[in-house]
Amino acid sequence: MSNSKKASSDHHDGNCIHPIPSSIVIMNESTPLLSKKKTNNSLHHTSATRFRLSTCLALTTTDDRKQLMTELGGLFLLVLSSLLFTCVAVIAKGPLLSTTRYSALDVVFVSRGLFQFPFGLLGCLVVRVNPFSRQQIKHRRWLFFRALTGSIALYLFFHTLFKLTLIEATAIFFLGPIFKVLLSYCSFLHDQHSFSLVDIVYVMLAGTGVYVISKGDEVDGSAVMCGLMAALMSAIAYLSVVQIRTSTAVNGDNKVHMMVHIVYFGLMTILLDVLMDPRVEDKRKLMWMLIDNKQDLGWFVLIGLFAFLGQFCINLGLRLAPSGPVTLLRTSDFIFAFLFDIILFREIPGFNVLVGSLLIVIMTTAVSMHQWHRHYVMRKKRQRENIIVTKKSKRQHSTST
């Protein structure tokens, strides 16, 4: 999962971290780690005191066609990343988890440990970054913690896919930004947000959506809890990335590259599998099964490749796309899951699943947009204050001369 993050004022101003990456980030089983570059064009000079959907969805306000195409390209990459991550879930649920040959732990270990780990090392070689250098050692504790929580989230998500339909599992995992906002309220985190009455209403309605889904026909309650834990772990993984970014900004260090995160994620996946299933004969049996069954081996390689490409697309997309439209684009996760569930698995969602999923998606999107608007207002206020201070200092300077 990813990361060189720019500590620009557009995303990190004082103790406020831009909320949008968490809305996107926590998609399927991944967490985006690259923030969008600072662009003055993305700051729209409209009234920031009231929420306006047009402001949130607006692209560049200039006539620069190149800038417009860049932003549209970023949005396209984000949609493509949603498609790739949905393909990962489809492959895991269909050809692999639908059989009794592999467990969720096996799928995570092989696809993300044995295959994506080498992809990460190769990526580090290409960008000339040493994931185990002295610079990375400074953040090793948080790198391993992020990898640990991300690996657990991925395992729980795949286990949820084994028990629930694709749309049910995706909708529950969609709650990641809700957990992120709740956790950000804790005083020990740098990424703090004030918690308003509107946030409480959104969270309660999203929780109602989970309850409605759990009351659907043939819905396993333990799988729903597993999905909630996956969303929680994914939110914690994101906040650990915020901690790394804050630490590098405070200490003046270079940002941790996204390939470094991928390497540590793969390494932690392998370590977790060894600790959770230390029986060597089971590993040997799994390897022989993969050698004998070339088709399954191909599926595992595809999962690792699609996840790797999805991480690349989501991080590059977040750097290019304007922050506002990103909040609504995340619903493409749900749309792809809905379509693939019907077309590929022939599973028509029932009334409870449909209503509960829509509640979760709408409320989670509303929370993300509300947080975006809050930070937008704060950013505009700081800009006005900086302009006033600059003008005052200029007047004082001209008076003194």
mmCIF file of C-alpha atoms in Angstrom:
data_model
loop_
_atom_site.group_PDB
_atom_site.id
_atom_site.type_symbol
_atom_site.label_atom_id
_atom_site.label_comp_id
_atom_site.label_asym_id
_atom_site.label_seq_id
_atom_site.Cartn_x
_atom_site.Cartn_y
_atom_site.Cartn_z
ATOM 1 C CA MET A 1 0.000 0.000 0.000
ATOM 2 C CA SER A 2 1.924 3.096 -0.472
ATOM 3 C CA ASN A 3 3.754 6.220 0.066
ATOM 4 C CA SER A 4 5.587 9.445 -0.471
ATOM 5 C CA LYS A 5 3.388 12.132 1.039
ATOM 6 C CA LYS A 6 3.786 15.812 0.531
ATOM 7 C CA ALA A 7 3.374 17.813 3.739
ATOM 8 C CA SER A 8 1.846 20.767 1.961
ATOM 9 C CA SER A 9 -0.533 23.179 3.561
ATOM 10 C CA ASP A 10 -3.272 21.784 1.338
ATOM 11 C CA HIS A 11 -3.191 18.537 3.276
ATOM 12 C CA HIS A 12 -1.374 19.276 6.460
ATOM 13 C CA ASP A 13 -1.911 22.638 8.065
ATOM 14 C CA GLY A 14 -1.071 22.808 11.707
ATOM 15 C CA ASN A 15 -2.610 19.718 13.256
ATOM 16 C CA CYS A 16 -5.253 19.216 10.570
ATOM 17 C CA ILE A 17 -4.838 16.492 8.022
ATOM 18 C CA HIS A 18 -6.896 16.620 4.880
ATOM 19 C CA PRO A 19 -9.700 14.075 5.296
ATOM 20 C CA ILE A 20 -10.173 13.106 1.676
ATOM 21 C CA PRO A 21 -7.504 10.401 1.285
ATOM 22 C CA SER A 22 -9.093 8.481 4.145
ATOM 23 C CA SER A 23 -12.368 8.476 2.290
ATOM 24 C CA ILE A 24 -10.767 6.922 -0.705
ATOM 25 C CA VAL A 25 -8.165 4.941 1.141
ATOM 26 C CA ILE A 26 -9.836 2.787 2.811
ATOM 27 C CA MET A 27 -11.128 0.988 -0.163
ATOM 28 C CA ASN A 28 -11.504 -2.749 -0.275
ATOM 29 C CA GLU A 29 -8.327 -3.811 1.459
ATOM 30 C CA SER A 30 -5.995 -0.939 0.809
ATOM 31 C CA THR A 31 -5.025 2.415 2.186
ATOM 32 C CA PRO A 32 -3.752 5.205 -0.076
ATOM 33 C CA LEU A 33 -0.611 6.839 1.187
ATOM 34 C CA LEU A 34 0.100 9.598 -1.315
ATOM 35 C CA SER A 35 -1.672 12.886 -0.918
ATOM 36 C CA LYS A 36 -2.544 15.239 -3.727
ATOM 37 C CA LYS A 37 -0.056 17.932 -4.690
ATOM 38 C CA LYS A 38 -0.789 21.421 -3.589
ATOM 39 C CA THR A 39 -2.359 23.491 -6.336
ATOM 40 C CA ASN A 40 -3.662 26.977 -5.907
ATOM 41 C CA ASN A 41 -6.151 26.329 -8.680
ATOM 42 C CA SER A 42 -8.048 23.888 -6.484
ATOM 43 C CA LEU A 43 -8.912 26.637 -4.008
ATOM 44 C CA HIS A 44 -12.172 28.014 -5.300
ATOM 45 C CA HIS A 45 -12.890 31.608 -4.375
ATOM 46 C CA THR A 46 -16.517 31.199 -3.346
ATOM 47 C CA SER A 47 -18.237 31.564 -0.027
ATOM 48 C CA ALA A 48 -16.806 28.867 2.220
ATOM 49 C CA THR A 49 -19.193 29.303 5.126
ATOM 50 C CA ARG A 50 -22.006 27.248 3.580
ATOM 51 C CA PHE A 51 -21.627 23.855 2.005
ATOM 52 C CA ARG A 52 -22.123 23.901 -1.756
ATOM 53 C CA LEU A 53 -22.096 20.718 -3.795
ATOM 54 C CA SER A 54 -20.895 22.645 -6.832
ATOM 55 C CA THR A 55 -17.810 23.764 -4.875
ATOM 56 C CA CYS A 56 -17.079 20.216 -3.754
ATOM 57 C CA LEU A 57 -17.387 18.786 -7.262
ATOM 58 C CA ALA A 58 -15.687 21.621 -9.144
ATOM 59 C CA LEU A 59 -12.523 21.038 -11.129
ATOM 60 C CA THR A 60 -9.943 23.707 -11.927
ATOM 61 C CA THR A 61 -11.279 27.249 -12.042
ATOM 62 C CA THR A 62 -8.777 28.390 -14.660
ATOM 63 C CA ASP A 63 -8.931 28.077 -18.438
ATOM 64 C CA ASP A 64 -5.822 25.903 -18.420
ATOM 65 C CA ARG A 65 -6.829 22.898 -20.539
ATOM 66 C CA LYS A 66 -3.716 20.990 -19.514
ATOM 67 C CA GLN A 67 -4.606 21.341 -15.826
ATOM 68 C CA LEU A 68 -8.164 20.229 -16.556
ATOM 69 C CA MET A 69 -6.979 17.106 -18.402
ATOM 70 C CA THR A 70 -4.569 16.355 -15.550
ATOM 71 C CA GLU A 71 -7.389 16.457 -13.008
ATOM 72 C CA LEU A 72 -9.656 14.330 -15.200
ATOM 73 C CA GLY A 73 -6.793 11.852 -15.607
ATOM 74 C CA GLY A 74 -6.462 11.679 -11.816
ATOM 75 C CA LEU A 75 -10.170 10.950 -11.444
ATOM 76 C CA PHE A 76 -9.930 8.241 -14.092
ATOM 77 C CA LEU A 77 -7.025 6.611 -12.233
ATOM 78 C CA LEU A 78 -9.103 6.560 -9.042
ATOM 79 C CA VAL A 79 -11.993 4.828 -10.812
ATOM 80 C CA LEU A 80 -9.513 2.387 -12.354
ATOM 81 C CA SER A 81 -8.093 1.620 -8.904
ATOM 82 C CA SER A 82 -11.612 0.842 -7.645
ATOM 83 C CA LEU A 83 -12.071 -1.544 -10.568
ATOM 84 C CA LEU A 84 -8.746 -3.266 -9.878
ATOM 85 C CA PHE A 85 -9.482 -3.711 -6.169
ATOM 86 C CA THR A 86 -12.934 -5.065 -6.986
ATOM 87 C CA CYS A 87 -11.291 -7.547 -9.374
ATOM 88 C CA VAL A 88 -9.051 -8.620 -6.478
ATOM 89 C CA ALA A 89 -12.138 -9.289 -4.356
ATOM 90 C CA VAL A 90 -13.880 -11.127 -7.224
ATOM 91 C CA ILE A 91 -10.893 -13.417 -7.843
ATOM 92 C CA ALA A 92 -10.481 -14.120 -4.133
ATOM 93 C CA LYS A 93 -14.167 -14.890 -3.654
ATOM 94 C CA GLY A 94 -14.704 -16.827 -6.890
ATOM 95 C CA PRO A 95 -11.923 -19.167 -8.030
ATOM 96 C CA LEU A 96 -10.075 -19.383 -4.682
ATOM 97 C CA LEU A 97 -12.277 -18.993 -1.585
ATOM 98 C CA SER A 98 -15.260 -20.750 -3.189
ATOM 99 C CA THR A 99 -13.282 -23.991 -3.035
ATOM 100 C CA THR A 100 -12.197 -25.771 0.125
ATOM 101 C CA ARG A 101 -8.573 -25.879 -0.984
ATOM 102 C CA TYR A 102 -7.586 -22.444 0.321
ATOM 103 C CA SER A 103 -8.401 -20.389 3.394
ATOM 104 C CA ALA A 104 -8.436 -16.602 3.643
ATOM 105 C CA LEU A 105 -5.032 -16.838 5.333
ATOM 106 C CA ASP A 106 -3.646 -18.810 2.389
ATOM 107 C CA VAL A 107 -4.936 -16.238 -0.112
ATOM 108 C CA VAL A 108 -3.382 -13.326 1.791
ATOM 109 C CA PHE A 109 -0.096 -15.175 2.356
ATOM 110 C CA VAL A 110 0.436 -16.245 -1.254
ATOM 111 C CA SER A 111 -0.982 -13.264 -3.175
ATOM 112 C CA ARG A 112 0.222 -10.412 -0.981
ATOM 113 C CA GLY A 113 3.216 -12.026 0.687
ATOM 114 C CA LEU A 114 4.865 -14.275 -1.879
ATOM 115 C CA PHE A 115 3.928 -12.243 -4.954
ATOM 116 C CA GLN A 116 3.310 -8.583 -4.048
ATOM 117 C CA PHE A 117 6.373 -8.546 -1.771
ATOM 118 C CA PRO A 118 8.734 -9.174 -4.752
ATOM 119 C CA PHE A 119 6.796 -6.545 -6.748
ATOM 120 C CA GLY A 120 7.536 -4.082 -3.959
ATOM 121 C CA LEU A 121 11.235 -4.950 -3.894
ATOM 122 C CA LEU A 122 11.399 -4.571 -7.668
ATOM 123 C CA GLY A 123 9.652 -1.205 -7.395
ATOM 124 C CA CYS A 124 12.178 -0.061 -4.774
ATOM 125 C CA LEU A 125 14.958 -1.080 -7.134
ATOM 126 C CA VAL A 126 13.423 0.911 -9.984
ATOM 127 C CA VAL A 127 12.920 4.094 -7.935
ATOM 128 C CA ARG A 128 16.266 3.531 -6.165
ATOM 129 C CA VAL A 129 14.921 3.436 -2.627
ATOM 130 C CA ASN A 130 16.365 1.142 0.042
ATOM 131 C CA PRO A 131 13.438 -0.030 2.229
ATOM 132 C CA PHE A 132 15.832 -1.049 5.007
ATOM 133 C CA SER A 133 18.084 2.017 4.960
ATOM 134 C CA ARG A 134 18.959 4.070 8.024
ATOM 135 C CA GLN A 135 16.369 6.670 7.039
ATOM 136 C CA GLN A 136 13.591 4.061 7.061
ATOM 137 C CA ILE A 137 14.732 2.682 10.433
ATOM 138 C CA LYS A 138 13.551 5.925 12.071
ATOM 139 C CA HIS A 139 9.976 5.014 11.123
ATOM 140 C CA ARG A 140 10.278 1.236 11.350
ATOM 141 C CA ARG A 141 7.971 0.984 14.354
ATOM 142 C CA TRP A 142 5.117 2.747 12.545
ATOM 143 C CA LEU A 143 5.896 1.002 9.256
ATOM 144 C CA PHE A 144 5.510 -2.381 10.917
ATOM 145 C CA PHE A 145 2.409 -1.249 12.804
ATOM 146 C CA ARG A 146 0.824 -0.016 9.593
ATOM 147 C CA ALA A 147 1.738 -3.268 7.863
ATOM 148 C CA LEU A 148 0.346 -5.284 10.779
ATOM 149 C CA THR A 149 -3.024 -3.527 10.876
ATOM 150 C CA GLY A 150 -3.277 -3.541 7.075
ATOM 151 C CA SER A 151 -2.529 -7.270 6.885
ATOM 152 C CA ILE A 152 -5.101 -8.058 9.568
ATOM 153 C CA ALA A 153 -7.664 -5.899 7.760
ATOM 154 C CA LEU A 154 -6.985 -7.736 4.519
ATOM 155 C CA TYR A 155 -7.285 -11.163 6.139
ATOM 156 C CA LEU A 156 -10.565 -10.199 7.849
ATOM 157 C CA PHE A 157 -11.944 -8.763 4.604
ATOM 158 C CA PHE A 158 -11.177 -11.951 2.665
ATOM 159 C CA HIS A 159 -12.709 -14.003 5.478
ATOM 160 C CA THR A 160 -15.833 -11.814 5.213
ATOM 161 C CA LEU A 161 -15.917 -12.451 1.452
ATOM 162 C CA PHE A 162 -15.947 -16.183 2.189
ATOM 163 C CA LYS A 163 -19.075 -15.816 4.363
ATOM 164 C CA LEU A 164 -21.007 -12.969 2.716
ATOM 165 C CA THR A 165 -21.855 -11.802 -0.777
ATOM 166 C CA LEU A 166 -19.551 -9.363 -2.541
ATOM 167 C CA ILE A 167 -21.905 -6.422 -2.112
ATOM 168 C CA GLU A 168 -22.468 -7.157 1.602
ATOM 169 C CA ALA A 169 -18.755 -7.437 2.332
ATOM 170 C CA THR A 170 -17.937 -4.292 0.314
ATOM 171 C CA ALA A 171 -20.694 -2.258 1.976
ATOM 172 C CA ILE A 172 -19.534 -3.181 5.490
ATOM 173 C CA PHE A 173 -15.898 -2.511 4.623
ATOM 174 C CA PHE A 174 -17.073 0.830 3.232
ATOM 175 C CA LEU A 175 -17.367 1.982 6.867
ATOM 176 C CA GLY A 176 -13.615 2.601 7.071
ATOM 177 C CA PRO A 177 -13.925 6.431 6.894
ATOM 178 C CA ILE A 178 -16.542 6.348 9.668
ATOM 179 C CA PHE A 179 -14.092 4.555 11.960
ATOM 180 C CA LYS A 180 -11.352 6.946 10.856
ATOM 181 C CA VAL A 181 -13.395 9.963 11.957
ATOM 182 C CA LEU A 182 -14.227 8.283 15.277
ATOM 183 C CA LEU A 183 -10.597 7.376 15.913
ATOM 184 C CA SER A 184 -9.405 10.834 14.860
ATOM 185 C CA TYR A 185 -11.392 12.257 17.745
ATOM 186 C CA CYS A 186 -8.929 10.624 20.161
ATOM 187 C CA SER A 187 -6.585 13.153 21.745
ATOM 188 C CA PHE A 188 -3.406 11.143 21.178
ATOM 189 C CA LEU A 189 -3.656 11.319 17.383
ATOM 190 C CA HIS A 190 -2.222 14.134 15.271
ATOM 191 C CA ASP A 191 -5.093 13.757 12.796
ATOM 192 C CA GLN A 192 -7.762 15.162 15.095
ATOM 193 C CA HIS A 193 -11.222 16.297 14.075
ATOM 194 C CA SER A 194 -13.900 17.983 16.124
ATOM 195 C CA PHE A 195 -16.985 15.823 16.409
ATOM 196 C CA SER A 196 -20.236 17.619 15.628
ATOM 197 C CA LEU A 197 -23.888 16.669 15.981
ATOM 198 C CA VAL A 198 -24.050 16.149 12.210
ATOM 199 C CA ASP A 199 -21.250 13.585 12.431
ATOM 200 C CA ILE A 200 -23.119 11.742 15.174
ATOM 201 C CA VAL A 201 -26.267 11.564 13.021
ATOM 202 C CA TYR A 202 -24.282 10.230 10.050
ATOM 203 C CA VAL A 203 -22.551 7.612 12.192
ATOM 204 C CA MET A 204 -25.837 6.447 13.740
ATOM 205 C CA LEU A 205 -27.505 6.119 10.338
ATOM 206 C CA ALA A 206 -24.515 4.186 8.994
ATOM 207 C CA GLY A 207 -24.748 1.889 12.017
ATOM 208 C CA THR A 208 -28.436 1.431 11.229
ATOM 209 C CA GLY A 209 -27.402 0.299 7.768
ATOM 210 C CA VAL A 210 -25.164 -2.385 9.282
ATOM 211 C CA TYR A 211 -28.035 -3.538 11.505
ATOM 212 C CA VAL A 212 -30.407 -3.744 8.516
ATOM 213 C CA ILE A 213 -27.876 -5.844 6.564
ATOM 214 C CA SER A 214 -27.349 -8.190 9.519
ATOM 215 C CA LYS A 215 -31.099 -8.848 9.638
ATOM 216 C CA GLY A 216 -31.173 -9.993 6.016
ATOM 217 C CA ASP A 217 -31.820 -13.574 4.957
ATOM 218 C CA GLU A 218 -28.880 -15.960 5.388
ATOM 219 C CA VAL A 219 -26.553 -13.244 6.676
ATOM 220 C CA ASP A 220 -23.927 -14.575 9.083
ATOM 221 C CA GLY A 221 -23.700 -12.261 12.106
ATOM 222 C CA SER A 222 -20.135 -13.327 12.879
ATOM 223 C CA ALA A 223 -19.117 -12.428 9.315
ATOM 224 C CA VAL A 224 -20.650 -8.975 9.765
ATOM 225 C CA MET A 225 -18.563 -8.484 12.918
ATOM 226 C CA CYS A 226 -15.523 -9.690 11.006
ATOM 227 C CA GLY A 227 -16.193 -7.098 8.298
ATOM 228 C CA LEU A 228 -16.548 -4.345 10.908
ATOM 229 C CA MET A 229 -13.213 -5.334 12.440
ATOM 230 C CA ALA A 230 -11.657 -5.234 8.958
ATOM 231 C CA ALA A 231 -12.949 -1.685 8.436
ATOM 232 C CA LEU A 232 -11.633 -0.688 11.878
ATOM 233 C CA MET A 233 -8.181 -2.152 11.190
ATOM 234 C CA SER A 234 -8.061 -0.382 7.833
ATOM 235 C CA ALA A 235 -8.868 2.943 9.535
ATOM 236 C CA ILE A 236 -6.100 2.351 12.085
ATOM 237 C CA ALA A 237 -3.708 1.558 9.215
ATOM 238 C CA TYR A 238 -4.526 4.893 7.613
ATOM 239 C CA LEU A 239 -4.001 6.815 10.833
ATOM 240 C CA SER A 240 -0.642 5.129 11.337
ATOM 241 C CA VAL A 241 0.342 6.489 7.916
ATOM 242 C CA VAL A 242 -0.731 9.944 9.120
ATOM 243 C CA GLN A 243 1.567 9.453 12.095
ATOM 244 C CA ILE A 244 4.476 8.610 9.780
ATOM 245 C CA ARG A 245 3.748 11.622 7.594
ATOM 246 C CA THR A 246 3.505 13.935 10.603
ATOM 247 C CA SER A 247 6.749 12.573 12.025
ATOM 248 C CA THR A 248 8.626 13.143 8.768
ATOM 249 C CA ALA A 249 7.233 16.678 8.466
ATOM 250 C CA VAL A 250 8.209 17.589 12.039
ATOM 251 C CA ASN A 251 11.701 16.111 11.775
ATOM 252 C CA GLY A 252 12.323 17.456 8.281
ATOM 253 C CA ASP A 253 12.937 13.955 6.886
ATOM 254 C CA ASN A 254 12.199 12.798 3.380
ATOM 255 C CA LYS A 255 8.818 11.148 2.927
ATOM 256 C CA VAL A 256 8.510 7.368 3.075
ATOM 257 C CA HIS A 257 8.057 6.084 -0.468
ATOM 258 C CA MET A 258 4.990 3.993 -1.264
ATOM 259 C CA MET A 259 7.175 1.072 -2.390
ATOM 260 C CA VAL A 260 8.626 0.905 1.115
ATOM 261 C CA HIS A 261 5.136 0.429 2.521
ATOM 262 C CA ILE A 262 4.444 -2.344 0.012
ATOM 263 C CA VAL A 263 7.642 -4.141 1.024
ATOM 264 C CA TYR A 264 6.838 -3.959 4.744
ATOM 265 C CA PHE A 265 3.255 -5.027 4.065
ATOM 266 C CA GLY A 266 4.401 -8.139 2.221
ATOM 267 C CA LEU A 267 6.996 -8.910 4.857
ATOM 268 C CA MET A 268 4.462 -8.596 7.672
ATOM 269 C CA THR A 269 2.004 -10.813 5.768
ATOM 270 C CA ILE A 270 4.604 -13.578 5.611
ATOM 271 C CA LEU A 271 5.467 -13.197 9.310
ATOM 272 C CA LEU A 272 1.796 -13.259 10.320
ATOM 273 C CA ASP A 273 1.165 -16.425 8.345
ATOM 274 C CA VAL A 274 4.129 -18.143 9.979
ATOM 275 C CA LEU A 275 2.926 -17.124 13.441
ATOM 276 C CA MET A 276 -0.745 -17.984 12.870
ATOM 277 C CA ASP A 277 -0.068 -21.249 11.062
ATOM 278 C CA PRO A 278 3.437 -22.441 12.005
ATOM 279 C CA ARG A 279 2.970 -25.998 10.704
ATOM 280 C CA VAL A 280 5.613 -26.492 8.025
ATOM 281 C CA GLU A 281 3.780 -29.438 6.479
ATOM 282 C CA ASP A 282 0.786 -27.191 5.717
ATOM 283 C CA LYS A 283 3.026 -24.711 3.910
ATOM 284 C CA ARG A 284 4.625 -27.530 1.981
ATOM 285 C CA LYS A 285 1.206 -28.886 1.021
ATOM 286 C CA LEU A 286 0.095 -25.431 -0.113
ATOM 287 C CA MET A 287 3.173 -24.981 -2.303
ATOM 288 C CA TRP A 288 2.700 -28.393 -3.926
ATOM 289 C CA MET A 289 -0.953 -27.575 -4.605
ATOM 290 C CA LEU A 290 0.081 -24.393 -6.391
ATOM 291 C CA ILE A 291 2.754 -26.198 -8.404
ATOM 292 C CA ASP A 292 0.278 -28.884 -9.471
ATOM 293 C CA ASN A 293 -2.537 -26.436 -10.212
ATOM 294 C CA LYS A 294 -1.207 -23.808 -12.602
ATOM 295 C CA GLN A 295 -4.606 -22.148 -12.929
ATOM 296 C CA ASP A 296 -4.792 -21.359 -9.204
ATOM 297 C CA LEU A 297 -1.211 -20.115 -9.342
ATOM 298 C CA GLY A 298 -2.255 -17.720 -12.085
ATOM 299 C CA TRP A 299 -5.146 -16.427 -9.948
ATOM 300 C CA PHE A 300 -2.789 -15.735 -7.053
ATOM 301 C CA VAL A 301 -0.391 -13.864 -9.330
ATOM 302 C CA LEU A 302 -3.277 -11.796 -10.709
ATOM 303 C CA ILE A 303 -4.402 -10.809 -7.201
ATOM 304 C CA GLY A 304 -0.899 -9.631 -6.335
ATOM 305 C CA LEU A 305 -0.512 -7.793 -9.651
ATOM 306 C CA PHE A 306 -3.946 -6.134 -9.558
ATOM 307 C CA ALA A 307 -3.424 -5.012 -5.951
ATOM 308 C CA PHE A 308 -0.019 -3.591 -6.846
ATOM 309 C CA LEU A 309 -1.402 -1.709 -9.872
ATOM 310 C CA GLY A 310 -4.398 -0.567 -7.840
ATOM 311 C CA GLN A 311 -2.081 0.988 -5.274
ATOM 312 C CA PHE A 312 -0.147 2.766 -8.008
ATOM 313 C CA CYS A 313 -3.333 4.144 -9.585
ATOM 314 C CA ILE A 314 -4.901 5.294 -6.335
ATOM 315 C CA ASN A 315 -1.793 7.092 -5.141
ATOM 316 C CA LEU A 316 -1.062 8.775 -8.477
ATOM 317 C CA GLY A 317 -4.755 9.636 -8.861
ATOM 318 C CA LEU A 318 -4.872 11.309 -5.444
ATOM 319 C CA ARG A 319 -1.906 13.463 -6.428
ATOM 320 C CA LEU A 320 -3.579 14.624 -9.657
ATOM 321 C CA ALA A 321 -7.297 14.784 -8.871
ATOM 322 C CA PRO A 322 -8.979 17.690 -7.064
ATOM 323 C CA SER A 323 -9.964 16.815 -3.517
ATOM 324 C CA GLY A 324 -13.701 17.500 -3.712
ATOM 325 C CA PRO A 325 -14.839 15.080 -6.459
ATOM 326 C CA VAL A 326 -12.791 12.318 -4.843
ATOM 327 C CA THR A 327 -15.405 11.985 -2.082
ATOM 328 C CA LEU A 328 -18.125 10.955 -4.516
ATOM 329 C CA LEU A 329 -15.871 8.827 -6.702
ATOM 330 C CA ARG A 330 -15.366 6.379 -3.869
ATOM 331 C CA THR A 331 -18.916 5.135 -4.472
ATOM 332 C CA SER A 332 -17.508 3.400 -7.558
ATOM 333 C CA ASP A 333 -16.401 0.633 -5.152
ATOM 334 C CA PHE A 334 -20.006 -0.087 -4.343
ATOM 335 C CA ILE A 335 -21.145 0.206 -7.958
ATOM 336 C CA PHE A 336 -18.545 -2.267 -9.241
ATOM 337 C CA ALA A 337 -19.313 -4.691 -6.413
ATOM 338 C CA PHE A 338 -23.042 -4.435 -7.142
ATOM 339 C CA LEU A 339 -22.570 -5.116 -10.862
ATOM 340 C CA PHE A 340 -20.062 -7.961 -10.449
ATOM 341 C CA ASP A 341 -22.170 -9.616 -7.755
ATOM 342 C CA ILE A 342 -25.159 -9.747 -10.080
ATOM 343 C CA ILE A 343 -23.354 -10.523 -13.353
ATOM 344 C CA LEU A 344 -20.671 -12.964 -12.183
ATOM 345 C CA PHE A 345 -22.109 -14.564 -9.042
ATOM 346 C CA ARG A 346 -25.813 -14.337 -9.964
ATOM 347 C CA GLU A 347 -26.616 -12.984 -6.509
ATOM 348 C CA ILE A 348 -29.502 -10.511 -6.445
ATOM 349 C CA PRO A 349 -29.371 -8.425 -3.255
ATOM 350 C CA GLY A 350 -32.444 -8.619 -1.045
ATOM 351 C CA PHE A 351 -34.360 -5.680 0.357
ATOM 352 C CA ASN A 352 -32.419 -5.589 3.635
ATOM 353 C CA VAL A 353 -29.046 -5.750 1.903
ATOM 354 C CA LEU A 354 -29.977 -3.075 -0.623
ATOM 355 C CA VAL A 355 -31.387 -0.635 1.945
ATOM 356 C CA GLY A 356 -28.590 -1.249 4.458
ATOM 357 C CA SER A 357 -25.874 -0.905 1.827
ATOM 358 C CA LEU A 358 -27.329 2.340 0.490
ATOM 359 C CA LEU A 359 -27.530 3.742 4.027
ATOM 360 C CA ILE A 360 -23.873 2.908 4.638
ATOM 361 C CA VAL A 361 -22.666 4.294 1.302
ATOM 362 C CA ILE A 362 -24.699 7.518 1.518
ATOM 363 C CA MET A 363 -23.832 8.228 5.158
ATOM 364 C CA THR A 364 -20.136 7.434 4.706
ATOM 365 C CA THR A 365 -19.995 9.727 1.672
ATOM 366 C CA ALA A 366 -21.829 12.420 3.645
ATOM 367 C CA VAL A 367 -19.282 12.172 6.484
ATOM 368 C CA SER A 368 -16.414 12.498 4.000
ATOM 369 C CA MET A 369 -18.004 15.532 2.321
ATOM 370 C CA HIS A 370 -18.737 17.134 5.691
ATOM 371 C CA GLN A 371 -15.132 16.702 6.796
ATOM 372 C CA TRP A 372 -13.919 18.026 3.437
ATOM 373 C CA HIS A 373 -16.074 21.140 3.802
ATOM 374 C CA ARG A 374 -14.812 21.733 7.330
ATOM 375 C CA HIS A 375 -11.197 21.672 6.258
ATOM 376 C CA TYR A 376 -12.010 23.740 3.177
ATOM 377 C CA VAL A 377 -13.478 26.473 5.409
ATOM 378 C CA MET A 378 -10.483 26.314 7.765
ATOM 379 C CA ARG A 379 -8.055 26.536 4.851
ATOM 380 C CA LYS A 380 -9.837 29.544 3.352
ATOM 381 C CA LYS A 381 -9.902 31.235 6.755
ATOM 382 C CA ARG A 382 -6.154 30.743 7.186
ATOM 383 C CA GLN A 383 -5.546 32.099 3.693
ATOM 384 C CA ARG A 384 -7.527 35.259 4.487
ATOM 385 C CA GLU A 385 -5.664 35.667 7.785
ATOM 386 C CA ASN A 386 -2.313 35.249 6.021
ATOM 387 C CA ILE A 387 -3.286 37.881 3.436
ATOM 388 C CA ILE A 388 -4.277 40.324 6.215
ATOM 389 C CA VAL A 389 -1.023 39.704 8.093
ATOM 390 C CA THR A 390 1.006 40.159 4.900
ATOM 391 C CA LYS A 391 -0.723 43.429 4.039
ATOM 392 C CA LYS A 392 -0.292 44.710 7.588
ATOM 393 C CA SER A 393 3.408 43.887 7.607
ATOM 394 C CA LYS A 394 3.833 45.622 4.234
ATOM 395 C CA ARG A 395 2.097 48.766 5.551
ATOM 396 C CA GLN A 396 4.262 48.765 8.653
ATOM 397 C CA HIS A 397 7.364 48.329 6.519
ATOM 398 C CA SER A 398 6.395 51.184 4.185
ATOM 399 C CA THR A 399 5.578 53.438 7.177
ATOM 400 C CA SER A 400 8.914 52.744 8.845
ATOM 401 C CA THR A 401 10.816 53.530 5.644
#
